[in-house]
């Protein structure tokens, strides 16, 4: 009997790893191929996939999917300099959502969008104003804050994608079937 238990655990872990890879790949596609150049980077809807991943997968897996997918998009789109920031910011973004409910579209997950926006603005602005300028520069941070409209559009587009997709997926009951 203990073998069956460890087998089930191994099956579950394998399923989580496969789903993490799938979400990383979808995040990459929605980030790298569905983006609009803006300022020093680009605006995309890939965060919406990270929100979905975080509603389905346990936090460490969702954080990995977001970090890997976002970093691959940066690196393979000519924005490799942003990869360190993206890895941290996208991993943290996943932590604002929960997979504890049978539903993806919960009040907590909708409210998770707000801290995601704040982390996006603060994280990329601080990165641009410190790392990109090779030292702390108030002027560079203030200039980086000029990207706030682009970040807001990015989170808005991601939020619309998330809400529409999560509502549709909740109606199908797919979350219960994915991780049984």
PDB file of C-alpha atoms in Angstrom:
ATOM      1  CA  UNK A   1       0.000   0.000   0.000  1.00  0.00           C
ATOM      2  CA  UNK A   2       2.764   2.581   0.685  1.00  0.00           C
ATOM      3  CA  UNK A   3       3.876   2.191  -2.949  1.00  0.00           C
ATOM      4  CA  UNK A   4       0.485   3.340  -4.203  1.00  0.00           C
ATOM      5  CA  UNK A   5       0.693   6.411  -2.014  1.00  0.00           C
ATOM      6  CA  UNK A   6       4.185   7.366  -3.226  1.00  0.00           C
ATOM      7  CA  UNK A   7       3.117   6.608  -6.817  1.00  0.00           C
ATOM      8  CA  UNK A   8       0.172   8.977  -6.487  1.00  0.00           C
ATOM      9  CA  UNK A   9       2.471  11.609  -5.027  1.00  0.00           C
ATOM     10  CA  UNK A  10       4.942  11.139  -7.881  1.00  0.00           C
ATOM     11  CA  UNK A  11       2.075  11.399 -10.401  1.00  0.00           C
ATOM     12  CA  UNK A  12       0.872  14.604  -8.784  1.00  0.00           C
ATOM     13  CA  UNK A  13       4.356  16.100  -8.750  1.00  0.00           C
ATOM     14  CA  UNK A  14       4.905  15.200 -12.398  1.00  0.00           C
ATOM     15  CA  UNK A  15       1.534  16.738 -13.320  1.00  0.00           C
ATOM     16  CA  UNK A  16       2.494  19.948 -11.476  1.00  0.00           C
ATOM     17  CA  UNK A  17       5.861  20.130 -13.227  1.00  0.00           C
ATOM     18  CA  UNK A  18       4.259  19.585 -16.638  1.00  0.00           C
ATOM     19  CA  UNK A  19       1.610  22.237 -15.940  1.00  0.00           C
ATOM     20  CA  UNK A  20       4.329  24.622 -14.744  1.00  0.00           C
ATOM     21  CA  UNK A  21       6.151  24.158 -18.049  1.00  0.00           C
ATOM     22  CA  UNK A  22       2.925  24.632 -19.976  1.00  0.00           C
ATOM     23  CA  UNK A  23       2.113  27.861 -18.137  1.00  0.00           C
ATOM     24  CA  UNK A  24       5.698  29.089 -18.620  1.00  0.00           C
ATOM     25  CA  UNK A  25       5.377  28.448 -22.363  1.00  0.00           C
ATOM     26  CA  UNK A  26       2.005  30.190 -22.611  1.00  0.00           C
ATOM     27  CA  UNK A  27       3.352  33.124 -20.578  1.00  0.00           C
ATOM     28  CA  UNK A  28       6.280  33.335 -22.993  1.00  0.00           C
ATOM     29  CA  UNK A  29       3.981  33.393 -26.035  1.00  0.00           C
ATOM     30  CA  UNK A  30       1.607  35.997 -24.569  1.00  0.00           C
ATOM     31  CA  UNK A  31       4.581  38.143 -23.544  1.00  0.00           C
ATOM     32  CA  UNK A  32       6.991  37.798 -26.447  1.00  0.00           C
ATOM     33  CA  UNK A  33       4.571  37.649 -29.355  1.00  0.00           C
ATOM     34  CA  UNK A  34       1.634  39.710 -28.149  1.00  0.00           C
ATOM     35  CA  UNK A  35       3.423  42.870 -27.052  1.00  0.00           C
ATOM     36  CA  UNK A  36       3.741  46.523 -27.999  1.00  0.00           C
ATOM     37  CA  UNK A  37       7.143  48.250 -27.565  1.00  0.00           C
ATOM     38  CA  UNK A  38       6.904  51.063 -25.015  1.00  0.00           C
ATOM     39  CA  UNK A  39       9.707  53.162 -23.574  1.00  0.00           C
ATOM     40  CA  UNK A  40      12.619  50.998 -22.470  1.00  0.00           C
ATOM     41  CA  UNK A  41      10.648  47.740 -22.709  1.00  0.00           C
ATOM     42  CA  UNK A  42       7.288  46.533 -23.937  1.00  0.00           C
ATOM     43  CA  UNK A  43       3.664  46.253 -22.824  1.00  0.00           C
ATOM     44  CA  UNK A  44       2.007  42.816 -22.948  1.00  0.00           C
ATOM     45  CA  UNK A  45      -0.800  40.667 -21.547  1.00  0.00           C
ATOM     46  CA  UNK A  46       1.426  37.818 -20.335  1.00  0.00           C
ATOM     47  CA  UNK A  47       0.808  38.668 -16.689  1.00  0.00           C
ATOM     48  CA  UNK A  48      -2.766  37.451 -17.165  1.00  0.00           C
ATOM     49  CA  UNK A  49      -1.394  33.966 -17.754  1.00  0.00           C
ATOM     50  CA  UNK A  50       0.688  34.260 -14.578  1.00  0.00           C
ATOM     51  CA  UNK A  51      -2.487  35.194 -12.670  1.00  0.00           C
ATOM     52  CA  UNK A  52      -4.217  32.100 -14.072  1.00  0.00           C
ATOM     53  CA  UNK A  53      -1.238  29.877 -13.246  1.00  0.00           C
ATOM     54  CA  UNK A  54      -1.281  31.158  -9.676  1.00  0.00           C
ATOM     55  CA  UNK A  55      -4.986  30.322  -9.371  1.00  0.00           C
ATOM     56  CA  UNK A  56      -4.392  26.736 -10.484  1.00  0.00           C
ATOM     57  CA  UNK A  57      -0.896  25.782  -9.304  1.00  0.00           C
ATOM     58  CA  UNK A  58       0.608  25.844  -5.802  1.00  0.00           C
ATOM     59  CA  UNK A  59       2.617  29.039  -5.186  1.00  0.00           C
ATOM     60  CA  UNK A  60       6.144  27.687  -5.858  1.00  0.00           C
ATOM     61  CA  UNK A  61       5.085  26.209  -9.200  1.00  0.00           C
ATOM     62  CA  UNK A  62       3.147  29.334 -10.228  1.00  0.00           C
ATOM     63  CA  UNK A  63       6.100  31.545  -9.276  1.00  0.00           C
ATOM     64  CA  UNK A  64       8.421  29.345 -11.350  1.00  0.00           C
ATOM     65  CA  UNK A  65       6.067  29.447 -14.360  1.00  0.00           C
ATOM     66  CA  UNK A  66       5.854  33.244 -14.235  1.00  0.00           C
ATOM     67  CA  UNK A  67       9.583  33.743 -13.731  1.00  0.00           C
ATOM     68  CA  UNK A  68      10.588  31.295 -16.468  1.00  0.00           C
ATOM     69  CA  UNK A  69       8.023  32.446 -19.038  1.00  0.00           C
ATOM     70  CA  UNK A  70       8.681  36.144 -18.451  1.00  0.00           C
ATOM     71  CA  UNK A  71      12.460  35.763 -18.427  1.00  0.00           C
ATOM     72  CA  UNK A  72      12.420  33.714 -21.626  1.00  0.00           C
ATOM     73  CA  UNK A  73      10.322  36.413 -23.299  1.00  0.00           C
ATOM     74  CA  UNK A  74      12.815  39.105 -22.254  1.00  0.00           C
ATOM     75  CA  UNK A  75      15.863  37.091 -23.224  1.00  0.00           C
ATOM     76  CA  UNK A  76      14.593  35.897 -26.575  1.00  0.00           C
ATOM     77  CA  UNK A  77      13.045  39.255 -27.543  1.00  0.00           C
ATOM     78  CA  UNK A  78      16.237  41.286 -27.210  1.00  0.00           C
ATOM     79  CA  UNK A  79      15.554  42.598 -23.704  1.00  0.00           C
ATOM     80  CA  UNK A  80      17.930  40.303 -21.788  1.00  0.00           C
ATOM     81  CA  UNK A  81      19.024  43.177 -19.567  1.00  0.00           C
ATOM     82  CA  UNK A  82      15.565  43.031 -17.946  1.00  0.00           C
ATOM     83  CA  UNK A  83      15.700  39.298 -17.141  1.00  0.00           C
ATOM     84  CA  UNK A  84      16.879  39.591 -13.499  1.00  0.00           C
ATOM     85  CA  UNK A  85      14.103  42.050 -12.662  1.00  0.00           C
ATOM     86  CA  UNK A  86      11.504  40.000 -14.506  1.00  0.00           C
ATOM     87  CA  UNK A  87      12.450  36.793 -12.695  1.00  0.00           C
ATOM     88  CA  UNK A  88      11.866  38.408  -9.301  1.00  0.00           C
ATOM     89  CA  UNK A  89       8.856  40.551 -10.236  1.00  0.00           C
ATOM     90  CA  UNK A  90       6.922  37.787 -12.004  1.00  0.00           C
ATOM     91  CA  UNK A  91       7.641  35.266  -9.233  1.00  0.00           C
ATOM     92  CA  UNK A  92       6.390  37.741  -6.624  1.00  0.00           C
ATOM     93  CA  UNK A  93       3.354  38.578  -8.776  1.00  0.00           C
ATOM     94  CA  UNK A  94       2.187  34.958  -8.563  1.00  0.00           C
ATOM     95  CA  UNK A  95       2.151  35.144  -4.757  1.00  0.00           C
ATOM     96  CA  UNK A  96      -0.738  37.630  -4.715  1.00  0.00           C
ATOM     97  CA  UNK A  97      -3.158  35.002  -6.002  1.00  0.00           C
ATOM     98  CA  UNK A  98      -4.426  31.792  -4.418  1.00  0.00           C
ATOM     99  CA  UNK A  99      -5.247  28.340  -5.674  1.00  0.00           C
ATOM    100  CA  UNK A 100      -7.017  27.313  -2.446  1.00  0.00           C
ATOM    101  CA  UNK A 101     -10.525  27.741  -3.872  1.00  0.00           C
ATOM    102  CA  UNK A 102     -12.357  25.559  -6.355  1.00  0.00           C
ATOM    103  CA  UNK A 103     -12.834  28.728  -8.384  1.00  0.00           C
ATOM    104  CA  UNK A 104     -10.199  30.889 -10.063  1.00  0.00           C
ATOM    105  CA  UNK A 105     -12.280  34.039 -10.120  1.00  0.00           C
ATOM    106  CA  UNK A 106     -12.454  34.823  -6.399  1.00  0.00           C
ATOM    107  CA  UNK A 107     -12.462  38.144  -4.593  1.00  0.00           C
ATOM    108  CA  UNK A 108      -8.907  37.558  -3.356  1.00  0.00           C
ATOM    109  CA  UNK A 109      -7.680  36.847  -6.878  1.00  0.00           C
ATOM    110  CA  UNK A 110      -9.381  39.927  -8.266  1.00  0.00           C
ATOM    111  CA  UNK A 111      -7.849  42.054  -5.501  1.00  0.00           C
ATOM    112  CA  UNK A 112      -4.473  40.383  -6.201  1.00  0.00           C
ATOM    113  CA  UNK A 113      -4.282  42.535  -9.313  1.00  0.00           C
ATOM    114  CA  UNK A 114      -3.657  45.699  -7.238  1.00  0.00           C
ATOM    115  CA  UNK A 115      -0.431  44.586  -5.509  1.00  0.00           C
ATOM    116  CA  UNK A 116       0.659  43.084  -8.846  1.00  0.00           C
ATOM    117  CA  UNK A 117       0.447  46.534 -10.390  1.00  0.00           C
ATOM    118  CA  UNK A 118       2.368  48.082  -7.490  1.00  0.00           C
ATOM    119  CA  UNK A 119       5.136  45.450  -7.679  1.00  0.00           C
ATOM    120  CA  UNK A 120       5.355  45.909 -11.450  1.00  0.00           C
ATOM    121  CA  UNK A 121       5.700  49.698 -11.180  1.00  0.00           C
ATOM    122  CA  UNK A 122       8.025  49.717  -8.172  1.00  0.00           C
ATOM    123  CA  UNK A 123      10.121  46.741  -9.260  1.00  0.00           C
ATOM    124  CA  UNK A 124      10.839  47.819 -12.821  1.00  0.00           C
ATOM    125  CA  UNK A 125      11.267  51.497 -11.874  1.00  0.00           C
ATOM    126  CA  UNK A 126      13.767  50.686  -9.121  1.00  0.00           C
ATOM    127  CA  UNK A 127      15.592  48.255 -11.401  1.00  0.00           C
ATOM    128  CA  UNK A 128      15.822  50.830 -14.166  1.00  0.00           C
ATOM    129  CA  UNK A 129      16.846  53.576 -11.743  1.00  0.00           C
ATOM    130  CA  UNK A 130      19.545  51.561  -9.979  1.00  0.00           C
ATOM    131  CA  UNK A 131      20.840  48.573 -11.952  1.00  0.00           C
ATOM    132  CA  UNK A 132      20.460  50.049 -15.425  1.00  0.00           C
ATOM    133  CA  UNK A 133      22.238  53.248 -14.357  1.00  0.00           C
ATOM    134  CA  UNK A 134      24.918  51.307 -12.431  1.00  0.00           C
ATOM    135  CA  UNK A 135      24.132  53.019  -9.144  1.00  0.00           C
ATOM    136  CA  UNK A 136      21.269  54.746  -7.416  1.00  0.00           C
ATOM    137  CA  UNK A 137      19.995  57.675  -9.436  1.00  0.00           C
ATOM    138  CA  UNK A 138      16.985  59.660  -8.269  1.00  0.00           C
ATOM    139  CA  UNK A 139      16.686  61.250 -11.687  1.00  0.00           C
ATOM    140  CA  UNK A 140      16.708  57.835 -13.389  1.00  0.00           C
ATOM    141  CA  UNK A 141      14.067  56.492 -11.003  1.00  0.00           C
ATOM    142  CA  UNK A 142      11.876  59.535 -11.645  1.00  0.00           C
ATOM    143  CA  UNK A 143      12.365  59.090 -15.382  1.00  0.00           C
ATOM    144  CA  UNK A 144      11.507  55.398 -15.028  1.00  0.00           C
ATOM    145  CA  UNK A 145       8.285  56.341 -13.282  1.00  0.00           C
ATOM    146  CA  UNK A 146       7.287  57.880 -16.607  1.00  0.00           C
ATOM    147  CA  UNK A 147       6.581  54.284 -17.640  1.00  0.00           C
ATOM    148  CA  UNK A 148       3.640  54.083 -15.198  1.00  0.00           C
ATOM    149  CA  UNK A 149       1.018  54.492 -17.962  1.00  0.00           C
ATOM    150  CA  UNK A 150       2.566  51.550 -19.860  1.00  0.00           C
ATOM    151  CA  UNK A 151       2.581  49.406 -16.718  1.00  0.00           C
ATOM    152  CA  UNK A 152      -1.052  50.302 -16.035  1.00  0.00           C
ATOM    153  CA  UNK A 153      -2.043  49.339 -19.578  1.00  0.00           C
ATOM    154  CA  UNK A 154      -0.105  46.085 -19.223  1.00  0.00           C
ATOM    155  CA  UNK A 155      -1.835  45.162 -15.976  1.00  0.00           C
ATOM    156  CA  UNK A 156      -5.222  46.265 -17.350  1.00  0.00           C
ATOM    157  CA  UNK A 157      -4.822  44.073 -20.461  1.00  0.00           C
ATOM    158  CA  UNK A 158      -3.619  41.180 -18.289  1.00  0.00           C
ATOM    159  CA  UNK A 159      -6.527  41.675 -15.900  1.00  0.00           C
ATOM    160  CA  UNK A 160      -9.098  41.599 -18.700  1.00  0.00           C
ATOM    161  CA  UNK A 161      -7.506  38.425 -20.084  1.00  0.00           C
ATOM    162  CA  UNK A 162      -7.478  36.901 -16.594  1.00  0.00           C
ATOM    163  CA  UNK A 163     -11.078  37.754 -15.674  1.00  0.00           C
ATOM    164  CA  UNK A 164     -12.554  36.586 -18.982  1.00  0.00           C
ATOM    165  CA  UNK A 165     -10.514  33.379 -19.078  1.00  0.00           C
ATOM    166  CA  UNK A 166     -10.949  32.552 -15.395  1.00  0.00           C
ATOM    167  CA  UNK A 167     -14.725  33.059 -15.608  1.00  0.00           C
ATOM    168  CA  UNK A 168     -14.920  30.785 -18.655  1.00  0.00           C
ATOM    169  CA  UNK A 169     -12.696  28.112 -17.102  1.00  0.00           C
ATOM    170  CA  UNK A 170     -14.612  28.252 -13.812  1.00  0.00           C
ATOM    171  CA  UNK A 171     -17.809  27.404 -15.722  1.00  0.00           C
ATOM    172  CA  UNK A 172     -16.164  24.263 -17.102  1.00  0.00           C
ATOM    173  CA  UNK A 173     -14.942  23.039 -13.703  1.00  0.00           C
ATOM    174  CA  UNK A 174     -11.552  22.374 -15.255  1.00  0.00           C
ATOM    175  CA  UNK A 175      -9.599  23.248 -12.119  1.00  0.00           C
ATOM    176  CA  UNK A 176     -10.937  20.244 -10.217  1.00  0.00           C
ATOM    177  CA  UNK A 177     -10.110  17.931 -13.122  1.00  0.00           C
ATOM    178  CA  UNK A 178      -6.594  19.286 -13.701  1.00  0.00           C
ATOM    179  CA  UNK A 179      -5.234  18.562 -10.252  1.00  0.00           C
ATOM    180  CA  UNK A 180      -7.151  15.513  -9.037  1.00  0.00           C
TER     181      UNK A 180
END
